[in-house]
Short mmCIF file of C-alpha atoms in Angstrom, two decimals:
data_model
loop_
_atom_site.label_atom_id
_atom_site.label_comp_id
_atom_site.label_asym_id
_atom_site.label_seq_id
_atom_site.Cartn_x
_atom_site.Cartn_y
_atom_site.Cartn_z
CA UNK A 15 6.99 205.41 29.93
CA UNK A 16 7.50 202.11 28.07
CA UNK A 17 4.69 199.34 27.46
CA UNK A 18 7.64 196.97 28.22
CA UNK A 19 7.71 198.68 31.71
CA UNK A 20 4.00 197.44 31.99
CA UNK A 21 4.67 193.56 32.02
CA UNK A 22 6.64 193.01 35.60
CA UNK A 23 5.57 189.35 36.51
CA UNK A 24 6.89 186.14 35.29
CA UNK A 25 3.94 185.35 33.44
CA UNK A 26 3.55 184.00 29.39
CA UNK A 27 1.02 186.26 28.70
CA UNK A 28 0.28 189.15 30.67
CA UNK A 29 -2.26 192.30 30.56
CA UNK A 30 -2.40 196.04 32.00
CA UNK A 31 -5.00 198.73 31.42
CA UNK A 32 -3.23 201.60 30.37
CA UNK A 33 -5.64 204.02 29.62
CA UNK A 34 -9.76 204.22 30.37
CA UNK A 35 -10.92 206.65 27.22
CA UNK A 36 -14.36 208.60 27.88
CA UNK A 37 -15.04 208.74 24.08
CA UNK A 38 -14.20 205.84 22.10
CA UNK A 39 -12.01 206.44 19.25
CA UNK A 40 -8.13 205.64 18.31
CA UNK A 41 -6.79 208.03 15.66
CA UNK A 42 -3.38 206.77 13.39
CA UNK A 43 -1.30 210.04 13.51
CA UNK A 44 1.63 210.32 11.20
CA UNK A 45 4.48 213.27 11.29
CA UNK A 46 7.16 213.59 9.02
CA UNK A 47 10.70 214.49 10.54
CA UNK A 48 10.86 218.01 11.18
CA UNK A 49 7.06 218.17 11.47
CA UNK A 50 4.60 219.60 14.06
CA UNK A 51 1.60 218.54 15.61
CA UNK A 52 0.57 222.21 15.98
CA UNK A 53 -0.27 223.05 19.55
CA UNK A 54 -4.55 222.23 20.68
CA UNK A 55 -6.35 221.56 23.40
CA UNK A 56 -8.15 218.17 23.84
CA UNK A 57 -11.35 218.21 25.76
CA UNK A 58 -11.30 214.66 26.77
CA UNK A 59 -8.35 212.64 28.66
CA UNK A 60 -6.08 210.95 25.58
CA UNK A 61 -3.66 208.44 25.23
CA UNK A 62 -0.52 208.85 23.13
CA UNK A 63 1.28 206.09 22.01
CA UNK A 64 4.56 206.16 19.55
CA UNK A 65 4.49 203.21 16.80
CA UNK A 66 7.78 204.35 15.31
CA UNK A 67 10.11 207.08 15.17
CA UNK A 68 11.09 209.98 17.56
CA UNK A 69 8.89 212.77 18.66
CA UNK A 70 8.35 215.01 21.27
CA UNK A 71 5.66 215.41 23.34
CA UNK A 72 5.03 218.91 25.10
CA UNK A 73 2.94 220.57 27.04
CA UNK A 74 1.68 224.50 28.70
CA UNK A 75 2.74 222.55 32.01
CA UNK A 76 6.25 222.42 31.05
CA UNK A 77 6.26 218.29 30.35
CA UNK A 78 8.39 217.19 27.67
CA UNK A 79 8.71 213.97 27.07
CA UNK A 80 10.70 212.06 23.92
CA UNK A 81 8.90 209.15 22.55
CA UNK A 82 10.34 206.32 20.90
CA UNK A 83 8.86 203.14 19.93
CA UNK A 84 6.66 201.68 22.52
CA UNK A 85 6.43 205.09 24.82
CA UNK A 86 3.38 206.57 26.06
CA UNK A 87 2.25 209.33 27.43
CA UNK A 88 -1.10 210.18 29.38
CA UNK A 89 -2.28 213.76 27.89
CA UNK A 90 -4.65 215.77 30.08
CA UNK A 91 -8.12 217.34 29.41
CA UNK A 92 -8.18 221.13 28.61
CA UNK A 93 -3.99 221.47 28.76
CA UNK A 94 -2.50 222.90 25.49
CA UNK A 95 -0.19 220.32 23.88
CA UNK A 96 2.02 219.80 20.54
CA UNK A 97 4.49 217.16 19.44
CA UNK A 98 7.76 217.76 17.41
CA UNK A 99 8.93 215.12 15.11
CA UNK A 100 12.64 214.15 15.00
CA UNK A 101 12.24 211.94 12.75
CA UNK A 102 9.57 210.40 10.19
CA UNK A 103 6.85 209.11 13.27
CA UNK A 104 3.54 207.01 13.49
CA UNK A 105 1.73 207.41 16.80
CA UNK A 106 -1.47 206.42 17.84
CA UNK A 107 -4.02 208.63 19.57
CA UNK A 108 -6.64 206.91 21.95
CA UNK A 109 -9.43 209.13 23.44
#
């Protein structure tokens, strides 16, 4: 998903909730190209958003999803995850 997917309506200014965290906290995560976010299990619902760069997000459920700048993707509580970086990437982690 895009956050430019969000915004439908012919509006100047326009909002969405995208996420609803149960623990309040938004980690800066950086990987350089070729890097691994080593695969872990969250215990809380997170939110993964890509700043810049190209990654991939994947899980034990067999999702894999490339993230660009501006994609998101919803991770779910107590599923084994990881994220490959293509290239030098800055995401942001909301739980």
């Amino acid at each position: 998903m895009n956050l430019k997917n969000l915004h439908t309506e012919d509006k100047p200014v326009q909002t969405k909730v995208v996420f609803e965290p149960t623990e309040s906290k938004v980690i800066s995560l950086q990987i350089a190209s070729g890097g691994q976010l080593k695969e872990h299990i969250t215990k809380v619902p997170a939110l993964l958003v890509c700043i810049s760069g190209d990654a991939v997000f994947q899980d034990e459920k067999g999702k894999s999803i490339e993230l660009k700048s501006g994609d998101y993707v919803n991770i779910e509580a107590n599923v084994k995850h990881w994220v490959d970086a293509n290239e030098d990437s800055n995401l942001l982690v909301i739980k």
